PDB file of C-alpha atoms in Angstrom:
ATOM      1  CA  UNK A  19       0.687  -2.604 -13.002  1.00  0.00           C
ATOM      2  CA  UNK A  20       1.687   0.569 -10.854  1.00  0.00           C
ATOM      3  CA  UNK A  21       2.427  -1.994  -7.309  1.00  0.00           C
ATOM      4  CA  UNK A  22       2.835   0.785  -4.540  1.00  0.00           C
ATOM      5  CA  UNK A  23       2.680   4.145  -4.953  1.00  0.00           C
ATOM      6  CA  UNK A  24       3.962   6.752  -2.476  1.00  0.00           C
ATOM      7  CA  UNK A  25       3.254  10.372  -2.468  1.00  0.00           C
ATOM      8  CA  UNK A  26       5.023  12.589  -1.893  1.00  0.00           C
ATOM      9  CA  UNK A  27       8.574  11.640  -2.341  1.00  0.00           C
ATOM     10  CA  UNK A  28      10.045  14.458  -0.652  1.00  0.00           C
ATOM     11  CA  UNK A  29       8.414  16.883   2.002  1.00  0.00           C
ATOM     12  CA  UNK A  30       9.584  19.707   3.814  1.00  0.00           C
ATOM     13  CA  UNK A  31       7.464  20.531   7.132  1.00  0.00           C
ATOM     14  CA  UNK A  32       8.011  22.483   9.719  1.00  0.00           C
ATOM     15  CA  UNK A  33       7.953  21.745  13.344  1.00  0.00           C
ATOM     16  CA  UNK A  34       4.240  21.334  14.460  1.00  0.00           C
ATOM     17  CA  UNK A  35       2.689  21.361  10.639  1.00  0.00           C
ATOM     18  CA  UNK A  36       0.497  18.060   9.981  1.00  0.00           C
ATOM     19  CA  UNK A  37       1.000  16.188   6.654  1.00  0.00           C
ATOM     20  CA  UNK A  38      -0.312  12.990   5.176  1.00  0.00           C
ATOM     21  CA  UNK A  39       1.934  10.652   3.540  1.00  0.00           C
ATOM     22  CA  UNK A  40      -0.382   8.823   0.915  1.00  0.00           C
ATOM     23  CA  UNK A  41      -0.229   5.088   0.171  1.00  0.00           C
ATOM     24  CA  UNK A  42      -1.957   2.846  -2.711  1.00  0.00           C
ATOM     25  CA  UNK A  43      -1.277  -0.430  -4.044  1.00  0.00           C
ATOM     26  CA  UNK A  44      -3.104  -2.060  -7.091  1.00  0.00           C
ATOM     27  CA  UNK A  45      -2.402  -5.296  -5.950  1.00  0.00           C
ATOM     28  CA  UNK A  46      -5.258  -6.135  -3.796  1.00  0.00           C
ATOM     29  CA  UNK A  47      -2.938  -6.934  -1.301  1.00  0.00           C
ATOM     30  CA  UNK A  48      -4.800  -7.406   2.567  1.00  0.00           C
ATOM     31  CA  UNK A  49      -1.567  -6.683   4.167  1.00  0.00           C
ATOM     32  CA  UNK A  50      -0.047  -3.157   4.480  1.00  0.00           C
ATOM     33  CA  UNK A  51       2.333  -0.879   6.066  1.00  0.00           C
ATOM     34  CA  UNK A  52       4.681   1.801   7.157  1.00  0.00           C
ATOM     35  CA  UNK A  53       8.494   1.743   8.361  1.00  0.00           C
ATOM     36  CA  UNK A  54      10.685   4.231   8.766  1.00  0.00           C
ATOM     37  CA  UNK A  55      14.171   4.108   8.050  1.00  0.00           C
ATOM     38  CA  UNK A  56      16.846   6.284   9.942  1.00  0.00           C
ATOM     39  CA  UNK A  57      20.769   5.934   9.403  1.00  0.00           C
ATOM     40  CA  UNK A  58      21.979   2.646  11.459  1.00  0.00           C
ATOM     41  CA  UNK A  59      18.547   1.649  12.686  1.00  0.00           C
ATOM     42  CA  UNK A  60      17.281  -0.368   9.667  1.00  0.00           C
ATOM     43  CA  UNK A  61      13.822  -0.214   9.069  1.00  0.00           C
ATOM     44  CA  UNK A  62      11.704   0.020  11.822  1.00  0.00           C
ATOM     45  CA  UNK A  63       7.448  -0.515  11.539  1.00  0.00           C
ATOM     46  CA  UNK A  64       5.276   2.465  12.651  1.00  0.00           C
ATOM     47  CA  UNK A  65       1.713   0.787  11.786  1.00  0.00           C
ATOM     48  CA  UNK A  66       0.246  -1.922  10.097  1.00  0.00           C
ATOM     49  CA  UNK A  67      -3.187  -3.447   8.456  1.00  0.00           C
ATOM     50  CA  UNK A  68      -4.300  -6.892   7.719  1.00  0.00           C
ATOM     51  CA  UNK A  69      -7.590  -5.478   6.223  1.00  0.00           C
ATOM     52  CA  UNK A  70      -9.945  -2.366   5.636  1.00  0.00           C
ATOM     53  CA  UNK A  71     -10.808  -1.130   8.580  1.00  0.00           C
ATOM     54  CA  UNK A  72      -8.126  -2.946  10.649  1.00  0.00           C
ATOM     55  CA  UNK A  73      -5.303  -1.159  11.760  1.00  0.00           C
ATOM     56  CA  UNK A  74      -2.319  -1.664  14.799  1.00  0.00           C
ATOM     57  CA  UNK A  75       0.469  -0.343  15.778  1.00  0.00           C
ATOM     58  CA  UNK A  76       4.393  -1.457  15.221  1.00  0.00           C
ATOM     59  CA  UNK A  77       7.673  -0.634  17.212  1.00  0.00           C
ATOM     60  CA  UNK A  78       7.660   3.098  16.898  1.00  0.00           C
ATOM     61  CA  UNK A  79       3.722   4.503  16.442  1.00  0.00           C
ATOM     62  CA  UNK A  80       3.987   7.593  18.472  1.00  0.00           C
ATOM     63  CA  UNK A  81       3.083  10.640  16.882  1.00  0.00           C
ATOM     64  CA  UNK A  82       1.317   8.985  13.595  1.00  0.00           C
ATOM     65  CA  UNK A  83      -2.025   8.192  12.565  1.00  0.00           C
ATOM     66  CA  UNK A  84      -3.106   5.646  10.494  1.00  0.00           C
ATOM     67  CA  UNK A  85      -6.793   4.450   8.989  1.00  0.00           C
ATOM     68  CA  UNK A  86      -7.838   1.856   6.531  1.00  0.00           C
ATOM     69  CA  UNK A  87     -11.096   2.440   4.715  1.00  0.00           C
ATOM     70  CA  UNK A  88     -10.524   0.844   1.470  1.00  0.00           C
ATOM     71  CA  UNK A  89      -7.812  -2.172   0.559  1.00  0.00           C
ATOM     72  CA  UNK A  90      -5.919   0.376  -1.562  1.00  0.00           C
ATOM     73  CA  UNK A  91      -5.052   2.784   0.437  1.00  0.00           C
ATOM     74  CA  UNK A  92      -3.029   3.258   3.737  1.00  0.00           C
ATOM     75  CA  UNK A  93      -2.731   7.049   4.479  1.00  0.00           C
ATOM     76  CA  UNK A  94       0.020   7.943   7.460  1.00  0.00           C
ATOM     77  CA  UNK A  95      -0.853  11.125   9.333  1.00  0.00           C
ATOM     78  CA  UNK A  96       1.728  12.966  11.215  1.00  0.00           C
ATOM     79  CA  UNK A  97      -0.562  15.158  13.318  1.00  0.00           C
ATOM     80  CA  UNK A  98       1.703  17.733  14.462  1.00  0.00           C
ATOM     81  CA  UNK A  99       5.307  16.933  12.698  1.00  0.00           C
ATOM     82  CA  UNK A 100       8.866  17.253  15.555  1.00  0.00           C
ATOM     83  CA  UNK A 101      12.456  17.270  14.033  1.00  0.00           C
ATOM     84  CA  UNK A 102      12.624  14.054  15.162  1.00  0.00           C
ATOM     85  CA  UNK A 103      10.195  12.424  12.261  1.00  0.00           C
ATOM     86  CA  UNK A 104      12.842  13.519   9.806  1.00  0.00           C
ATOM     87  CA  UNK A 105      13.233  10.000   8.000  1.00  0.00           C
ATOM     88  CA  UNK A 106      12.691   8.147   4.987  1.00  0.00           C
ATOM     89  CA  UNK A 107       9.291   6.474   4.628  1.00  0.00           C
ATOM     90  CA  UNK A 108       8.342   3.443   3.491  1.00  0.00           C
ATOM     91  CA  UNK A 109       4.968   1.662   2.596  1.00  0.00           C
ATOM     92  CA  UNK A 110       5.069  -1.615   1.683  1.00  0.00           C
ATOM     93  CA  UNK A 111       2.125  -4.441   0.940  1.00  0.00           C
ATOM     94  CA  UNK A 112       1.910  -8.212   0.411  1.00  0.00           C
ATOM     95  CA  UNK A 113      -0.709 -10.922   0.264  1.00  0.00           C
ATOM     96  CA  UNK A 114      -2.567 -12.649   3.311  1.00  0.00           C
ATOM     97  CA  UNK A 115      -4.280 -16.251   2.524  1.00  0.00           C
ATOM     98  CA  UNK A 116      -6.282 -17.905   5.081  1.00  0.00           C
ATOM     99  CA  UNK A 117      -4.352 -16.007   7.518  1.00  0.00           C
ATOM    100  CA  UNK A 118      -0.885 -16.593   6.508  1.00  0.00           C
ATOM    101  CA  UNK A 119       1.447 -14.459   4.986  1.00  0.00           C
ATOM    102  CA  UNK A 120       2.672 -14.920   1.625  1.00  0.00           C
ATOM    103  CA  UNK A 121       6.695 -13.931   1.197  1.00  0.00           C
ATOM    104  CA  UNK A 122       7.777 -10.759   0.467  1.00  0.00           C
ATOM    105  CA  UNK A 123       6.886  -7.048   0.778  1.00  0.00           C
ATOM    106  CA  UNK A 124       6.380  -4.909  -2.179  1.00  0.00           C
ATOM    107  CA  UNK A 125       7.640  -1.398  -1.221  1.00  0.00           C
ATOM    108  CA  UNK A 126       7.117   1.850  -2.481  1.00  0.00           C
ATOM    109  CA  UNK A 127       9.948   4.127  -3.698  1.00  0.00           C
ATOM    110  CA  UNK A 128      10.062   6.136  -0.448  1.00  0.00           C
ATOM    111  CA  UNK A 129       9.078   9.357   0.656  1.00  0.00           C
ATOM    112  CA  UNK A 130      11.991  11.923   2.266  1.00  0.00           C
ATOM    113  CA  UNK A 131      10.496  13.860   4.773  1.00  0.00           C
ATOM    114  CA  UNK A 132      12.140  16.591   6.804  1.00  0.00           C
ATOM    115  CA  UNK A 133      11.154  18.258   9.701  1.00  0.00           C
ATOM    116  CA  UNK A 134      12.308  21.788  10.518  1.00  0.00           C
TER     117      UNK A 134
ATOM    118  CA  UNK B   4      10.412 -11.335  20.004  1.00  0.00           C
ATOM    119  CA  UNK B   5      12.280 -11.774  16.823  1.00  0.00           C
ATOM    120  CA  UNK B   6      15.249 -10.140  16.006  1.00  0.00           C
ATOM    121  CA  UNK B   7      17.660  -9.757  13.143  1.00  0.00           C
ATOM    122  CA  UNK B   8      21.288  -8.897  13.446  1.00  0.00           C
ATOM    123  CA  UNK B   9      23.930  -8.144  10.783  1.00  0.00           C
ATOM    124  CA  UNK B  10      27.224  -8.046  12.524  1.00  0.00           C
ATOM    125  CA  UNK B  11      29.230  -6.075   9.613  1.00  0.00           C
ATOM    126  CA  UNK B  12      27.972  -2.860   9.079  1.00  0.00           C
ATOM    127  CA  UNK B  13      30.205  -2.087   6.118  1.00  0.00           C
ATOM    128  CA  UNK B  14      32.011  -4.494   3.698  1.00  0.00           C
ATOM    129  CA  UNK B  15      34.469  -4.110   0.581  1.00  0.00           C
ATOM    130  CA  UNK B  16      34.846  -6.437  -2.247  1.00  0.00           C
ATOM    131  CA  UNK B  17      36.896  -5.899  -5.393  1.00  0.00           C
ATOM    132  CA  UNK B  18      35.280  -6.343  -8.360  1.00  0.00           C
ATOM    133  CA  UNK B  19      34.801  -9.883  -9.912  1.00  0.00           C
ATOM    134  CA  UNK B  20      35.250 -11.213  -6.569  1.00  0.00           C
ATOM    135  CA  UNK B  21      33.013 -13.024  -4.061  1.00  0.00           C
ATOM    136  CA  UNK B  22      31.927 -11.540  -1.165  1.00  0.00           C
ATOM    137  CA  UNK B  23      29.838 -12.983   1.939  1.00  0.00           C
ATOM    138  CA  UNK B  24      27.290 -10.918   4.100  1.00  0.00           C
ATOM    139  CA  UNK B  25      26.232 -12.195   7.412  1.00  0.00           C
ATOM    140  CA  UNK B  26      23.057 -12.418   9.459  1.00  0.00           C
ATOM    141  CA  UNK B  27      21.705 -14.058  12.250  1.00  0.00           C
ATOM    142  CA  UNK B  28      18.410 -14.215  13.866  1.00  0.00           C
ATOM    143  CA  UNK B  29      16.156 -15.393  16.819  1.00  0.00           C
ATOM    144  CA  UNK B  30      13.059 -17.222  16.818  1.00  0.00           C
ATOM    145  CA  UNK B  31      11.548 -19.781  18.924  1.00  0.00           C
ATOM    146  CA  UNK B  32       9.094 -20.436  15.589  1.00  0.00           C
ATOM    147  CA  UNK B  33       9.407 -23.021  12.911  1.00  0.00           C
ATOM    148  CA  UNK B  34       8.024 -21.523   9.950  1.00  0.00           C
ATOM    149  CA  UNK B  35       9.085 -18.083   8.685  1.00  0.00           C
ATOM    150  CA  UNK B  36      10.576 -16.595   5.954  1.00  0.00           C
ATOM    151  CA  UNK B  37      14.129 -14.796   5.086  1.00  0.00           C
ATOM    152  CA  UNK B  38      15.014 -12.218   3.166  1.00  0.00           C
ATOM    153  CA  UNK B  39      17.951 -10.149   1.839  1.00  0.00           C
ATOM    154  CA  UNK B  40      16.733  -6.546   0.261  1.00  0.00           C
ATOM    155  CA  UNK B  41      19.179  -4.151  -1.719  1.00  0.00           C
ATOM    156  CA  UNK B  42      18.765  -0.713  -1.289  1.00  0.00           C
ATOM    157  CA  UNK B  43      21.060   1.465  -3.829  1.00  0.00           C
ATOM    158  CA  UNK B  44      21.248   4.947  -3.940  1.00  0.00           C
ATOM    159  CA  UNK B  45      17.737   5.686  -5.195  1.00  0.00           C
ATOM    160  CA  UNK B  46      16.240   3.803  -1.966  1.00  0.00           C
ATOM    161  CA  UNK B  47      13.799   1.612  -3.806  1.00  0.00           C
ATOM    162  CA  UNK B  48      14.184  -1.417  -1.833  1.00  0.00           C
ATOM    163  CA  UNK B  49      15.080  -4.572  -3.927  1.00  0.00           C
ATOM    164  CA  UNK B  50      14.103  -7.976  -3.540  1.00  0.00           C
ATOM    165  CA  UNK B  51      17.475  -9.790  -4.083  1.00  0.00           C
ATOM    166  CA  UNK B  52      16.380 -13.307  -2.469  1.00  0.00           C
ATOM    167  CA  UNK B  53      13.854 -15.394  -0.399  1.00  0.00           C
ATOM    168  CA  UNK B  54      14.354 -18.418   1.731  1.00  0.00           C
ATOM    169  CA  UNK B  55      11.485 -20.556   3.376  1.00  0.00           C
ATOM    170  CA  UNK B  56      11.888 -21.999   6.615  1.00  0.00           C
ATOM    171  CA  UNK B  57      10.807 -25.202   5.821  1.00  0.00           C
ATOM    172  CA  UNK B  58      13.059 -25.972   2.742  1.00  0.00           C
ATOM    173  CA  UNK B  59      16.261 -27.183   3.556  1.00  0.00           C
ATOM    174  CA  UNK B  60      17.898 -26.427   0.227  1.00  0.00           C
ATOM    175  CA  UNK B  61      19.488 -22.873  -0.299  1.00  0.00           C
ATOM    176  CA  UNK B  62      17.996 -20.428  -2.114  1.00  0.00           C
ATOM    177  CA  UNK B  63      20.353 -18.815  -5.138  1.00  0.00           C
ATOM    178  CA  UNK B  64      19.388 -16.097  -7.826  1.00  0.00           C
ATOM    179  CA  UNK B  65      21.680 -15.809 -10.216  1.00  0.00           C
ATOM    180  CA  UNK B  66      25.062 -14.394  -8.915  1.00  0.00           C
ATOM    181  CA  UNK B  67      23.369 -14.622  -5.300  1.00  0.00           C
ATOM    182  CA  UNK B  68      22.958 -17.518  -3.264  1.00  0.00           C
ATOM    183  CA  UNK B  69      22.060 -17.637   0.599  1.00  0.00           C
ATOM    184  CA  UNK B  70      23.802 -20.183   3.364  1.00  0.00           C
ATOM    185  CA  UNK B  71      20.994 -21.256   5.657  1.00  0.00           C
ATOM    186  CA  UNK B  72      21.641 -23.041   8.732  1.00  0.00           C
ATOM    187  CA  UNK B  73      18.535 -23.332  10.508  1.00  0.00           C
ATOM    188  CA  UNK B  74      20.110 -24.935  13.740  1.00  0.00           C
ATOM    189  CA  UNK B  75      22.225 -22.118  13.980  1.00  0.00           C
ATOM    190  CA  UNK B  76      19.901 -19.795  12.976  1.00  0.00           C
ATOM    191  CA  UNK B  77      22.106 -17.827  10.335  1.00  0.00           C
ATOM    192  CA  UNK B  78      21.766 -16.915   6.531  1.00  0.00           C
ATOM    193  CA  UNK B  79      24.325 -15.611   4.931  1.00  0.00           C
ATOM    194  CA  UNK B  80      24.181 -13.877   1.700  1.00  0.00           C
ATOM    195  CA  UNK B  81      26.992 -14.945  -0.843  1.00  0.00           C
ATOM    196  CA  UNK B  82      27.248 -12.814  -4.199  1.00  0.00           C
ATOM    197  CA  UNK B  83      29.800 -13.684  -6.673  1.00  0.00           C
ATOM    198  CA  UNK B  84      31.601 -12.156  -9.691  1.00  0.00           C
ATOM    199  CA  UNK B  85      30.373  -8.955  -7.774  1.00  0.00           C
ATOM    200  CA  UNK B  86      29.637  -6.167  -9.885  1.00  0.00           C
ATOM    201  CA  UNK B  87      29.753  -2.109  -9.443  1.00  0.00           C
ATOM    202  CA  UNK B  88      26.258  -2.113  -9.297  1.00  0.00           C
ATOM    203  CA  UNK B  89      26.358  -4.310  -6.382  1.00  0.00           C
ATOM    204  CA  UNK B  90      27.207  -1.727  -4.000  1.00  0.00           C
ATOM    205  CA  UNK B  91      24.459  -0.374  -2.093  1.00  0.00           C
ATOM    206  CA  UNK B  92      22.977  -1.228   1.180  1.00  0.00           C
ATOM    207  CA  UNK B  93      21.915  -4.618   2.102  1.00  0.00           C
ATOM    208  CA  UNK B  94      19.052  -5.677   4.452  1.00  0.00           C
ATOM    209  CA  UNK B  95      18.458  -9.166   6.219  1.00  0.00           C
ATOM    210  CA  UNK B  96      15.031  -9.964   7.130  1.00  0.00           C
ATOM    211  CA  UNK B  97      12.767 -12.204   9.175  1.00  0.00           C
ATOM    212  CA  UNK B  98       8.913 -12.594   8.492  1.00  0.00           C
ATOM    213  CA  UNK B  99       7.037 -15.076  10.479  1.00  0.00           C
ATOM    214  CA  UNK B 100       4.343 -17.039   8.379  1.00  0.00           C
ATOM    215  CA  UNK B 101       1.803 -16.749  10.775  1.00  0.00           C
ATOM    216  CA  UNK B 102      -0.863 -13.985  11.055  1.00  0.00           C
ATOM    217  CA  UNK B 103      -1.080 -10.850  12.810  1.00  0.00           C
ATOM    218  CA  UNK B 104       1.701  -9.227  14.133  1.00  0.00           C
ATOM    219  CA  UNK B 105       3.623 -12.051  13.671  1.00  0.00           C
ATOM    220  CA  UNK B 106       3.882 -11.163  10.361  1.00  0.00           C
ATOM    221  CA  UNK B 107       5.629  -8.100  10.098  1.00  0.00           C
ATOM    222  CA  UNK B 108       8.859  -7.923   8.486  1.00  0.00           C
ATOM    223  CA  UNK B 109      11.739  -7.567  11.320  1.00  0.00           C
ATOM    224  CA  UNK B 110      15.190  -5.818   9.470  1.00  0.00           C
ATOM    225  CA  UNK B 111      18.420  -5.816  11.212  1.00  0.00           C
ATOM    226  CA  UNK B 112      20.571  -2.745  10.435  1.00  0.00           C
ATOM    227  CA  UNK B 113      21.891  -3.556   7.412  1.00  0.00           C
ATOM    228  CA  UNK B 114      25.606  -4.088   5.798  1.00  0.00           C
ATOM    229  CA  UNK B 115      26.930  -1.239   3.392  1.00  0.00           C
ATOM    230  CA  UNK B 116      28.701  -2.815   0.459  1.00  0.00           C
ATOM    231  CA  UNK B 117      31.408  -1.319  -1.583  1.00  0.00           C
ATOM    232  CA  UNK B 118      32.455  -2.398  -4.916  1.00  0.00           C
ATOM    233  CA  UNK B 119      36.072  -1.220  -5.757  1.00  0.00           C
ATOM    234  CA  UNK B 120      36.988  -1.108  -9.683  1.00  0.00           C
TER     235      UNK B 120
END
């Protein structure tokens, strides 16, 4: 059971470049989300999804796009990378049952992104 | 909106001793979950312990236990018999039991725990 898989684990970009962080889960979780972690800031929510075809913004959505075409995948796109997007990114998922969230999130291993 | 506050940016404990990490939260909801996550240098987020708000009994997991004070909105983590492997960043987190945006996990800023041999 792979759980939540993120790729790539490390990436260096130049300002203005675009890229996609991939996230896949094999637990049939309806809820998926992306967080960014910055020193002294904890983890902050970027975007989330409660099912295929449904996405919404979190606390810090600017500069990021997401889509959810399948239950398994939830990619995060940076259309024009900026140095302020240098961070560690985490994808996470969990069960949803009858509209209620069931407990903890399962996290991927994180992706370290550096924008020069 | 809910908030989570960890007032101790850094803590230190001697190996084999006990340490308590503090966490307070603010919410108007009655049904929710509280979590402590551990993040070692590998940066993997590891769930340490969870507490359901409707349960009065404090959760325990081996050397880890919590002191959950619902009325005071306090959720501290106690680590007993500290080991070198406990050194990590610890995050307190809140999650509503309800759907939609309420179900998103809200993190504190973390407490960095050092363990001295």
